[in-house]
Structure formats: structure tokens, C-alpha cells
Coordinates of C-alpha atoms in Angstrom, one line a residue:
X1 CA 81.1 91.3 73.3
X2 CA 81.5 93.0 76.7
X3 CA 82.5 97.0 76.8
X4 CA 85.6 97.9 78.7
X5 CA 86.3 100.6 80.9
X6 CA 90.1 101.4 81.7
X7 CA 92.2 104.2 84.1
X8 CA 94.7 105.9 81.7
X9 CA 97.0 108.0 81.9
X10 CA 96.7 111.6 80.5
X11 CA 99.1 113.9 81.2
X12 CA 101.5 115.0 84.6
X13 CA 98.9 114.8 87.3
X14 CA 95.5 113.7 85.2
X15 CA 94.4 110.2 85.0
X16 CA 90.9 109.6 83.3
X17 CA 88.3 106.4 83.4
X18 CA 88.0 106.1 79.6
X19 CA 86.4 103.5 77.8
X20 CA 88.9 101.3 75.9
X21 CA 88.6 98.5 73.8
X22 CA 87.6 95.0 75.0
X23 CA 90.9 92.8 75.0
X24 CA 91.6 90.1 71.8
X25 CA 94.4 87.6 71.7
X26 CA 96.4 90.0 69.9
X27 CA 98.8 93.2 70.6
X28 CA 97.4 96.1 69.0
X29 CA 98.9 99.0 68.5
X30 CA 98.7 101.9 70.9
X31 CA 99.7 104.5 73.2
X32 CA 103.4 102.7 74.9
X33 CA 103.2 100.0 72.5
X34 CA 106.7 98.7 70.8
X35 CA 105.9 98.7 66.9
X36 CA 107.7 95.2 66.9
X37 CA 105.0 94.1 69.1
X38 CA 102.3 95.6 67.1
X39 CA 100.3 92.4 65.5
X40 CA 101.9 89.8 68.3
X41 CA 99.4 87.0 68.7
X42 CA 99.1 85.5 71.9
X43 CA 97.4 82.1 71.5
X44 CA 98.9 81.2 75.0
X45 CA 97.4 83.9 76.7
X46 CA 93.8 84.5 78.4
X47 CA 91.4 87.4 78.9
X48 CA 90.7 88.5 82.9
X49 CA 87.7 89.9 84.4
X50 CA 89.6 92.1 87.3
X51 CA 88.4 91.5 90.5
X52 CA 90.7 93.5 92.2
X53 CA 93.5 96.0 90.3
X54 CA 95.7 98.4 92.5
X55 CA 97.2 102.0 92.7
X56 CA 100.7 101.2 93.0
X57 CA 103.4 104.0 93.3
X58 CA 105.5 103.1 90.5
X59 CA 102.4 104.5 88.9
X60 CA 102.7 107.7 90.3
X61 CA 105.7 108.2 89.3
X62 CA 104.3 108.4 85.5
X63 CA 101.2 110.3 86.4
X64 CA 103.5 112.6 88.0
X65 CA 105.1 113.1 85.0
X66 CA 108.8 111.9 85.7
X67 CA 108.8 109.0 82.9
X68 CA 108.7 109.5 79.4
X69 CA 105.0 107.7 79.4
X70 CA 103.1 108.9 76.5
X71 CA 99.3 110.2 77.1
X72 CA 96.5 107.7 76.7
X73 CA 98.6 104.8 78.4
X74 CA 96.2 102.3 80.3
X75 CA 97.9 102.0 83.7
X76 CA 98.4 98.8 86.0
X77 CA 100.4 96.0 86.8
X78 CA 99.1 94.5 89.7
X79 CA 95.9 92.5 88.8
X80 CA 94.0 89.7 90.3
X81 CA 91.3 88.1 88.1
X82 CA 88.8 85.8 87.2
X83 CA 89.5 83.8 83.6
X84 CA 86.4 84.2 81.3
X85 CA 88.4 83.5 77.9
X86 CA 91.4 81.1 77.6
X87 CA 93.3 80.7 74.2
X88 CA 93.6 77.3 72.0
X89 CA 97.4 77.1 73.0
X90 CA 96.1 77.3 77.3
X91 CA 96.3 73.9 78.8
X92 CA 95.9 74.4 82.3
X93 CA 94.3 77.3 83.3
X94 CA 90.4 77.0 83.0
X95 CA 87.5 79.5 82.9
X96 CA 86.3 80.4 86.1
X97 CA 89.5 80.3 87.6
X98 CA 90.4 83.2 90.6
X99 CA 94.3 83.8 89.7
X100 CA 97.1 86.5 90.4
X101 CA 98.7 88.3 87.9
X102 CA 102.5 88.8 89.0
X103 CA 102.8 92.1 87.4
X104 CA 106.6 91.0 85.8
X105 CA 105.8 89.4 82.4
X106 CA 107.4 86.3 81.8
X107 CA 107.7 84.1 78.7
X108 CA 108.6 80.8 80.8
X109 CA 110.8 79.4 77.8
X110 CA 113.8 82.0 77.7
X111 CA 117.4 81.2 79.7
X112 CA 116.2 83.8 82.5
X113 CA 113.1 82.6 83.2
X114 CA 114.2 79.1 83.1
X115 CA 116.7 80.3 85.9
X116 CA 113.7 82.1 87.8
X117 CA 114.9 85.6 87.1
X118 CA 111.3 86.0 85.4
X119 CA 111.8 90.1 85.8
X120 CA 114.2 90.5 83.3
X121 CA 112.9 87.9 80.4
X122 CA 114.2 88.3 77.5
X123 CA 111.5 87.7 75.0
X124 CA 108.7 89.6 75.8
X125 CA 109.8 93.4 75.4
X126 CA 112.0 93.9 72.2
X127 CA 113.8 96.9 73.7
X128 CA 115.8 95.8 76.8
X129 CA 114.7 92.4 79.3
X130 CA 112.1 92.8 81.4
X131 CA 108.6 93.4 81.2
X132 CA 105.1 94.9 82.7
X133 CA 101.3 95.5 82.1
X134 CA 100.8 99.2 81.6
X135 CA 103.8 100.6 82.2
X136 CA 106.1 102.9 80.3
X137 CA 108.8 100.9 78.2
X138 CA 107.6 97.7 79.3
X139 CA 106.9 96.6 75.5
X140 CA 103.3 98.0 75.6
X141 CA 101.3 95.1 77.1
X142 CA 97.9 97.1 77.7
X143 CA 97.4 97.9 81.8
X144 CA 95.1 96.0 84.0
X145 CA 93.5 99.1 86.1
X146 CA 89.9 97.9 83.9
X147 CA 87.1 95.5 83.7
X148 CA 88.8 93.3 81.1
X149 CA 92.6 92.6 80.9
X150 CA 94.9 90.2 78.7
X151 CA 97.3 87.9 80.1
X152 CA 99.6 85.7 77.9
X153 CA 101.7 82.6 78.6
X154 CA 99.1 82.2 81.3
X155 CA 99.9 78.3 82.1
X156 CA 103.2 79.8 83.1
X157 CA 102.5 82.9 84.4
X158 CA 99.2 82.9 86.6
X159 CA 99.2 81.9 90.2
X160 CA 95.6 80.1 90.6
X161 CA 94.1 80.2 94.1
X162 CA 93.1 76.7 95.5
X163 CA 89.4 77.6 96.5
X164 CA 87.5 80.3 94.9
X165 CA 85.5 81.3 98.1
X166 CA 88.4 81.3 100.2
X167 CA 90.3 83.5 97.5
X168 CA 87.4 86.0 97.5
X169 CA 87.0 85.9 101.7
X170 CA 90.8 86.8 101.1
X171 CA 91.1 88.8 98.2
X172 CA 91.9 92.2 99.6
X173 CA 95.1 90.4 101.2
X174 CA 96.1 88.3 98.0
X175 CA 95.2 91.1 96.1
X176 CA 98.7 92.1 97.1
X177 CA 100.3 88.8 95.9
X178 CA 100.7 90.4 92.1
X179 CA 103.6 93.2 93.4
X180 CA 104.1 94.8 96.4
X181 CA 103.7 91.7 99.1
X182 CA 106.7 90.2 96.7
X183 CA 108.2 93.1 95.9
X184 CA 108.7 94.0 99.6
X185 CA 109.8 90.9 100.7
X186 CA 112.2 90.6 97.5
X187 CA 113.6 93.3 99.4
X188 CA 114.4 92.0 102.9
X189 CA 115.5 88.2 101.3
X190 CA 118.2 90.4 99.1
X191 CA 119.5 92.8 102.3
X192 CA 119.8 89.1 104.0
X193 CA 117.1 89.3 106.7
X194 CA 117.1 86.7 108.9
X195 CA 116.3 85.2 112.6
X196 CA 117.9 88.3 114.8
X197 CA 118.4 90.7 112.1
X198 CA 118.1 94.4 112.8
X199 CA 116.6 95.9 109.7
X200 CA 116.0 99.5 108.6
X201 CA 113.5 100.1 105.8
X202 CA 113.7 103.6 103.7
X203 CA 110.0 104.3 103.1
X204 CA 107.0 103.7 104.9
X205 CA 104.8 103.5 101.4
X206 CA 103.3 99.9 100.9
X207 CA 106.5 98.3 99.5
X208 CA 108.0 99.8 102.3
X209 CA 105.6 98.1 104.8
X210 CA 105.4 94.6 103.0
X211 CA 108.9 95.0 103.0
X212 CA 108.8 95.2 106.9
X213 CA 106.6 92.4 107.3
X214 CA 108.6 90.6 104.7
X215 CA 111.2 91.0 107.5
X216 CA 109.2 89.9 110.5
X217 CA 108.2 87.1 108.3
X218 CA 112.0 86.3 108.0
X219 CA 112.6 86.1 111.8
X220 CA 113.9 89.7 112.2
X221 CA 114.2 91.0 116.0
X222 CA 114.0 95.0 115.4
X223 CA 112.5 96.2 112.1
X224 CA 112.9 100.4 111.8
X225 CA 110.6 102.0 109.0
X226 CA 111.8 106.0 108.3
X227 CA 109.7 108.3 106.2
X228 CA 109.2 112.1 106.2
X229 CA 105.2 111.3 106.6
X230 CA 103.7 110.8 109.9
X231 CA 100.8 109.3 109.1
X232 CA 102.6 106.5 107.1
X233 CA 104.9 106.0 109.8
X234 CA 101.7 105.3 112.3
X235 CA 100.6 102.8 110.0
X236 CA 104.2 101.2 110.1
X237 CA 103.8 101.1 114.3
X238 CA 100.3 99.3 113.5
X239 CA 102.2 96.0 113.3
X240 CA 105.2 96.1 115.7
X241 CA 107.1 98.2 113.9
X242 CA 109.8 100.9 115.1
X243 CA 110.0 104.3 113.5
X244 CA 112.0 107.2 112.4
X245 CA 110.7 110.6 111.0
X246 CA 113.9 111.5 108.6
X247 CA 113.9 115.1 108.4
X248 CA 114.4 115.4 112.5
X249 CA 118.0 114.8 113.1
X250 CA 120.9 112.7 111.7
X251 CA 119.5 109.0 111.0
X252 CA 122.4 107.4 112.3
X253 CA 121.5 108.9 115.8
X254 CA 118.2 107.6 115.8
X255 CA 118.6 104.2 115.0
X256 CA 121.0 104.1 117.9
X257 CA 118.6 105.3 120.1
X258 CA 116.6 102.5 118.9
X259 CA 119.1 99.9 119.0
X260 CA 122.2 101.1 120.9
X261 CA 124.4 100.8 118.2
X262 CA 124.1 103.9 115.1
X263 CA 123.8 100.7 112.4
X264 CA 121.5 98.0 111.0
X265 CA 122.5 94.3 110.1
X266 CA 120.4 95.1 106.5
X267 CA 119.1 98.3 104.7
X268 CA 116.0 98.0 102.6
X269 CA 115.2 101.4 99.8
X270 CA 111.4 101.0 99.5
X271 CA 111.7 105.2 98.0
X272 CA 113.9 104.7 94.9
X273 CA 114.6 108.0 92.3
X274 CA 112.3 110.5 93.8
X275 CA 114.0 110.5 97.3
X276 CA 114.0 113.7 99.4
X277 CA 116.6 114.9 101.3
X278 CA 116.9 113.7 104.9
X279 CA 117.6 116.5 108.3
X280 CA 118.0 119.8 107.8
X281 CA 117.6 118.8 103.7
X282 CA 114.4 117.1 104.2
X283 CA 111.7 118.2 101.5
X284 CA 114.5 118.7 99.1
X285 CA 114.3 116.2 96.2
X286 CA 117.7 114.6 96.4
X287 CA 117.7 110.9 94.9
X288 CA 120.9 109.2 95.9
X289 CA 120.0 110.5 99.4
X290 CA 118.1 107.0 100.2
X291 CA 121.3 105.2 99.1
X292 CA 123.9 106.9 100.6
X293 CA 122.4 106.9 103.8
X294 CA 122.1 102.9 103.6
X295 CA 125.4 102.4 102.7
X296 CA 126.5 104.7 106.2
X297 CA 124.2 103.1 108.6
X298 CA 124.6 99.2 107.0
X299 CA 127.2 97.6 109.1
X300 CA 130.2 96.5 107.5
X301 CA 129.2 93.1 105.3
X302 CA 125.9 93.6 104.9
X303 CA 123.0 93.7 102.3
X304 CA 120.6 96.6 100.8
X305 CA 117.9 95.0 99.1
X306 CA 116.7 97.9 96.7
X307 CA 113.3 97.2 95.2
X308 CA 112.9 100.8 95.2
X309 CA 112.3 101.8 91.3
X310 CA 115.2 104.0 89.8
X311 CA 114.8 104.8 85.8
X312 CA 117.2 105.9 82.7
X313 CA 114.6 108.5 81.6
X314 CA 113.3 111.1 84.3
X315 CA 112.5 114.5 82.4
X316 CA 111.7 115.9 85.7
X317 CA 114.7 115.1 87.7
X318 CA 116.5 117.8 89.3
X319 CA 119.7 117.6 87.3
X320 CA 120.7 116.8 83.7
X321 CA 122.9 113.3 85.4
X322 CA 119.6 112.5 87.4
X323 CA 117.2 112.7 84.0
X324 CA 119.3 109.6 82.7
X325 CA 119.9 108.3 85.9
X326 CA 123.5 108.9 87.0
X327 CA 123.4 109.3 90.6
X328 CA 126.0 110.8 92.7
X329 CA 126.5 107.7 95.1
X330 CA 129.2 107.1 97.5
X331 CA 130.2 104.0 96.0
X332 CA 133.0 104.5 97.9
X333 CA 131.3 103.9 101.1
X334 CA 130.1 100.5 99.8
X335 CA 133.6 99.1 98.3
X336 CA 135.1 100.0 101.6
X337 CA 132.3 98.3 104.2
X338 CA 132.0 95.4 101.5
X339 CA 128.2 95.7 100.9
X340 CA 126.1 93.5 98.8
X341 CA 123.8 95.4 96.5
X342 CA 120.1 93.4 94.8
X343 CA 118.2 96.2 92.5
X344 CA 115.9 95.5 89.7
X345 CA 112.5 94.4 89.6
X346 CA 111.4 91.6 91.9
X347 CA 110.9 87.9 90.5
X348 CA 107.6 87.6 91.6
X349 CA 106.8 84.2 91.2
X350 CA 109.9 83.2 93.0
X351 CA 107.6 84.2 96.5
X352 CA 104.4 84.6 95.2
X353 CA 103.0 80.9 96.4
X354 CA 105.1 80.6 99.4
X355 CA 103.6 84.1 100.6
X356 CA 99.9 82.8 99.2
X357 CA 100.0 79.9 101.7
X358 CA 101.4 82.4 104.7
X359 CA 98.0 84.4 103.6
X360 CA 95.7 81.9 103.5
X361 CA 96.8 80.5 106.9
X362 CA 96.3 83.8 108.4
X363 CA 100.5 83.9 109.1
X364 CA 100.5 87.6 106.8
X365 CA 98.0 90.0 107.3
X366 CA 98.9 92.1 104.1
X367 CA 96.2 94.2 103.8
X368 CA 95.8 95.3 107.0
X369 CA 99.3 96.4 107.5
X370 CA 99.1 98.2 104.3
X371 CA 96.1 99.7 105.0
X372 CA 94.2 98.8 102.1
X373 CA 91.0 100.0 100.8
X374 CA 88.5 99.6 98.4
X375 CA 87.4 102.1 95.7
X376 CA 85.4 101.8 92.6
X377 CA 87.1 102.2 89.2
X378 CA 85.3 105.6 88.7
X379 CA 87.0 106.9 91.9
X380 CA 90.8 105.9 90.5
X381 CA 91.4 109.7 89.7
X382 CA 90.8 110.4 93.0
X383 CA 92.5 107.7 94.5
X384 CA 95.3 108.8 93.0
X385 CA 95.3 112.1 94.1
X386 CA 95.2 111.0 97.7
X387 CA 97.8 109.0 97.2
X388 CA 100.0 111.4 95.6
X389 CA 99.2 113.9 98.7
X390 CA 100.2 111.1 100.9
X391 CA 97.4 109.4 102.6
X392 CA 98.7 106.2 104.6
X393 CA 96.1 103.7 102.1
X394 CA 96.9 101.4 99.3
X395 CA 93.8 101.9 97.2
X396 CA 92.2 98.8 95.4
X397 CA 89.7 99.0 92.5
X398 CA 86.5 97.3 92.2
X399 CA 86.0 97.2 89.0
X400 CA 83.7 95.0 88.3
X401 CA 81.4 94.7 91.7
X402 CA 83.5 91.8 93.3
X403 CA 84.0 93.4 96.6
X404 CA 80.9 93.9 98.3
X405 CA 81.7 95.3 101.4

């Protein structure tokens, strides 16, 4: 039996490569893992070989410290994977298979999933619906930043690619396919993008710019990325998009210097609980600030898609309503403009095939927009650590020597 190597997390602002234990068809307990799923077989499931396993920034937020995530947690939800091991219960899905992992869990058999809300199922964490590979209160299913990664109800949740060489000619775009490529375009369907809308996303990170290319994909005339980083905010202007720096004046008056008028038709918040203040309070951790700034500049009527992540549990949060998530929002502001709020996780395999065929027909150049790069497993810290400093890259492990260039 194979070794395995992992990226786990250690304490606020230390993640180690460590060497972990080769996956079974069984939850065993561990660091993050809910005692009721301690012992949970999973004949249904199958065992990965990661070819590609990303840095998200719903990580950071845990290796920053600001979750309750317990030291020793394996991290990552966004996997992509060859199948080496299949259970006895796996009908479908073969060995040798190339297939993404949407990183929301999903039993397939529950009333939610049946109903293709497949981020909040109900039977795979025993604490609250909804779940995720290595990530903090997400029932404990062991992360996929490693060589070797279990999957389970895999007939229902694994997307498998069509041809394996085009998949790995591809694979640093549909590497994308298992979060933020959804997540973002979750996003812009939810604010109602459409042909002629004028959008405004809040965060030029990579769920902020698959977000805006989730909107140009949509049909949207003007898409306006603001961010407090420059760099980020030249990567958004790589593919057409319009920017705003946030902490140089009044947002309002920069959008209508964009578009004439101080408002968008839908507001996208790609930042979520660790937002930072925007003008002469930018820098300043404030986290309704992303919210309350949609709601002013979201014409009356309109959307905010918010696949931004906001928590219950933030020990580091800058007030004692902010560590359980009570945010001071102008609701206000939304009752009287009649907005439509979307939060929660994104449904992933809702898009995830629609937006496979837009990347293999060269319609959604992912990667590039995101500026993705590859980096060995061994160079996660690292990675990391330029990510957290806030280098315009979405970093992509290698784990196990499939990308070769």
C-alpha cells in the first residue's frame, strides 16, 4: 500500500507537508472529525490519486486563524483526480477515470440534493447541512491537498471528463471546475446577470475573477472588479475587465465615472467576513463593509449574489457580535430598494458540466484569468504564504507529477 503525503493545518499562519495515512473506505477518527462520523463506512465511495489540488482562500481564512479549526486538520476541497480504487457499492465510475471533485459533499439520496441544493445535504455532516473535504465543521471528511484522497457517493458526486488526454491538455483550467469557476459564477446567476447587465464584483481574489467571467459568460455589458490590491486588480483588466481600487474615494463615485450612473444592475461579494474598510477606512478590518456598500450602489430591484464565505465562529473578529457572526448590516437599505439576497455555499454540480463543456470548447479560459500556477506539494507552505501576502496567483499542487510543465 502506497504512503501518503498531506498539507495540514498547524496553527494561525503554519501549514506543514506531513505524512498522513493512506485513505480506507472508512471515516477514521481525527483532527475535525464529528465523533458520530467516527467508524462511517463508505462502500460507495472511491480513493483519488490528486492530479491537481488548490490553495483556495476559504483556506486561509483557517490558517489565518479566524475559525475554530483544530491543529493537524488536512486542508482542501477542491480536488481533481485520477480513480485507482472504487468500492463494491460504485457502479459507474471506473478505475482510471480523470474526474472533478465538487468540493460540497453530497449524499444524492436526501430531499436537498434531490432538489439540486447539493451544498446544504442533510446527511453527510451530523451537526448542521452542508458539507466539505477538509474543512472546519464540515463533518471531518479528510482534505484533498495530498497524493491520495477519499471520495464517497462517487456515482453521484464525481464529474468524469470525456477524454483523459484532453482533460490533462486542460487540467489547469478544469482544475477550477471543483470550487471557484462554480463558486464564482453561482455568484453572478444569483445577483441576476444577464445580456446588458452592469455588474460590480467585491474582490478581485479568484472567486472574484471567475465570478467576473461568470458574468461575461452570462452576456454582461460592463463588469467592475474593486479590491484594495493593485496587482489583483491588473489581473482583473487581463480579461476586459473594469476596475476600482476601494480605499481611493467613495465607490459610488467611481462606478459612475465608469458607467455614468453611481449604481450597478447586480452586486457580487467575492470578500465575505474578513472585509476591510473601503476610503478613508480602507485597511481597517470592517466585515459588513462589503455588504453595505452593495446594498447602496445595487439599483433598486436588484440581486447580490454572495458566495463570499461568512462563519458563526470567528475568534479573531474584531468584535464580540462579529466572533459569532452578527454583522451590523443596513438591512434597512435592502427592505427599502427591494433587493434579492443568495448566500451560502454554491451547488456545484448545478454548473459544473455546463462550465466543463464552455472549457473544453475553449469558450472559458479559467486559468488564465485567474492566473493560475503550478507548485509542488512540498511548496504548499509557501504557497500559502504568497497568497496570504496577496500575490495576484491561484496556486495548484502537483502532487503526484501530473503536470509536467
Amino acid at each position: 500500500m502506497p504512503g501518503n503525503r498531506a498539507v495540514a493545518y498547524k496553527e494561525p499562519g503554519v501549514v506543514e507537508v506531513i505524512d498522513t495515512e493512506y485513505p480506507t473506505f472508512e471515516l477514521k477518527d481525527g483532527p475535525g472529525v464529528n465523533p458520530a462520523n467516527v467508524g462511517r463506512k463508505v462502500p460507495h465511495g472511491v480513493i483519488l490519486k490528486t492530479v491537481t489540488t488548490n490553495i483556495c482562500g476559504s483556506d486561509q481564512h483557517m490558517v489565518r486563524g479566524r475559525t475554530t479549526a483544530p491543529a493537524n486538520l488536512v486542508l482542501g476541497h477542491e480536488i481533481t483526480g485520477e480513480v485507482v480504487e472504487a468500492g463494491p457499492d460504485v457502479e459507474f465510475i471506473k478505475v482510471g477515470d480523470i474526474v472533478s471533485v465538487p468540493f460540497n459533499i453530497s449524499c444524492g439520496r436526501c430531499r436537498n440534493c434531490k432538489e439540486r441544493q447539493t451544498g446544504i445535504c442533510l446527511n453527510v455532516n451530523p451537526d448542521r447541512p452542508g458539507s466539505a473535504y477538509g474543512y472546519v465543521d464540515m463533518g471531518g471528511w479528510v482534505g484533498g491537498q495530498a497524493e491520495y484522497v477519499l471520495v464517497p457517493y462517487a456515482d453521484w458526486n464525481l464529474l468524469k471528463f470525456p477524454d483523459r488526454d484532453q482533460a490533462l491538455e486542460k487540467i489547469m483550467d478544469l482544475t477550477m471546475l471543483s470550487d471557484i469557476f462554480p463558486t464564482g459564477f453561482h455568484g453572478a446567476v444569483t445577483a441576476g446577470v444577464g445580456v446588458g447587465s452592469t455588474v460590480y464584483v467585491a474582490g478581485a481574489g479568484p472567486v472574484g475573477l471567475a465570478a467576473a467571467m461568470g458574468a461575461q459568460l452570462l452576456g454582461a455589458a460592463v463588469v467592475i472588479v474593486g479590491d484594495l490590491n493593485e496587482d489583483r486588480l491588473a489581473q482583473a483588466r487581463t480579461f476586459g475587465c473594469e476596475t476600482v481600487n476601494v480605499g481611493e474615494g467613495p465607490l459610488q463615485d467611481q462606478i459612475e465615472q465608469i458607467l455614468g450612473v453611481p449604481e450597478v444592475d447586480s452586486g457580487i461579494d467575492a470578500v465575505g467576513f474578513e472585509a476591510r474598510g473601503h476610503g478613508k477606512d480602507a485597511g481597517h478590518e470592517a466585515p459588513a463593509t462589503v455588504l453595505n456598500s452593495l446594498m447602496d450602489i445595487t439599483t433598486a430591484g436588484g440581486s447580490l449574489g454572495i458566495p463570499g464565505l461568512y462563519v458563526t465562529g470567528d475568534p479573531g473578529a474584531v468584535d464580540e457580535a462579529a466572533q459569532k457572526g452578527s454583522l451590523s448590516l443596513s438591512l434597512g437599505t435592502g427592505w427599502a430598494k427591494s433587493l434579492s439576497f443568495a448566500t451560502g455555499q454554491c451547488p456545484v454540480m448545478k454548473y459544473n458540466r455546463q462550465l466543463m463543456m464552455a472549457i473544453l470548447h475553449d469558450k472559458a479560459p479559467i486559468a488564465k484569468a485567474v492566473n493560475a500556477k503550478a507548485i509542488s506539494l512540498e511548496d504548499a507552505p509557501r504557497g500559502y504564504a504568497e497568497f496570504d501576502a496577496g500575490a495576484a496567483t491561484k496556486f495548484v499542487l502537483n502532487p503526484n507529477g501530473y503536470l509536467t510543465d
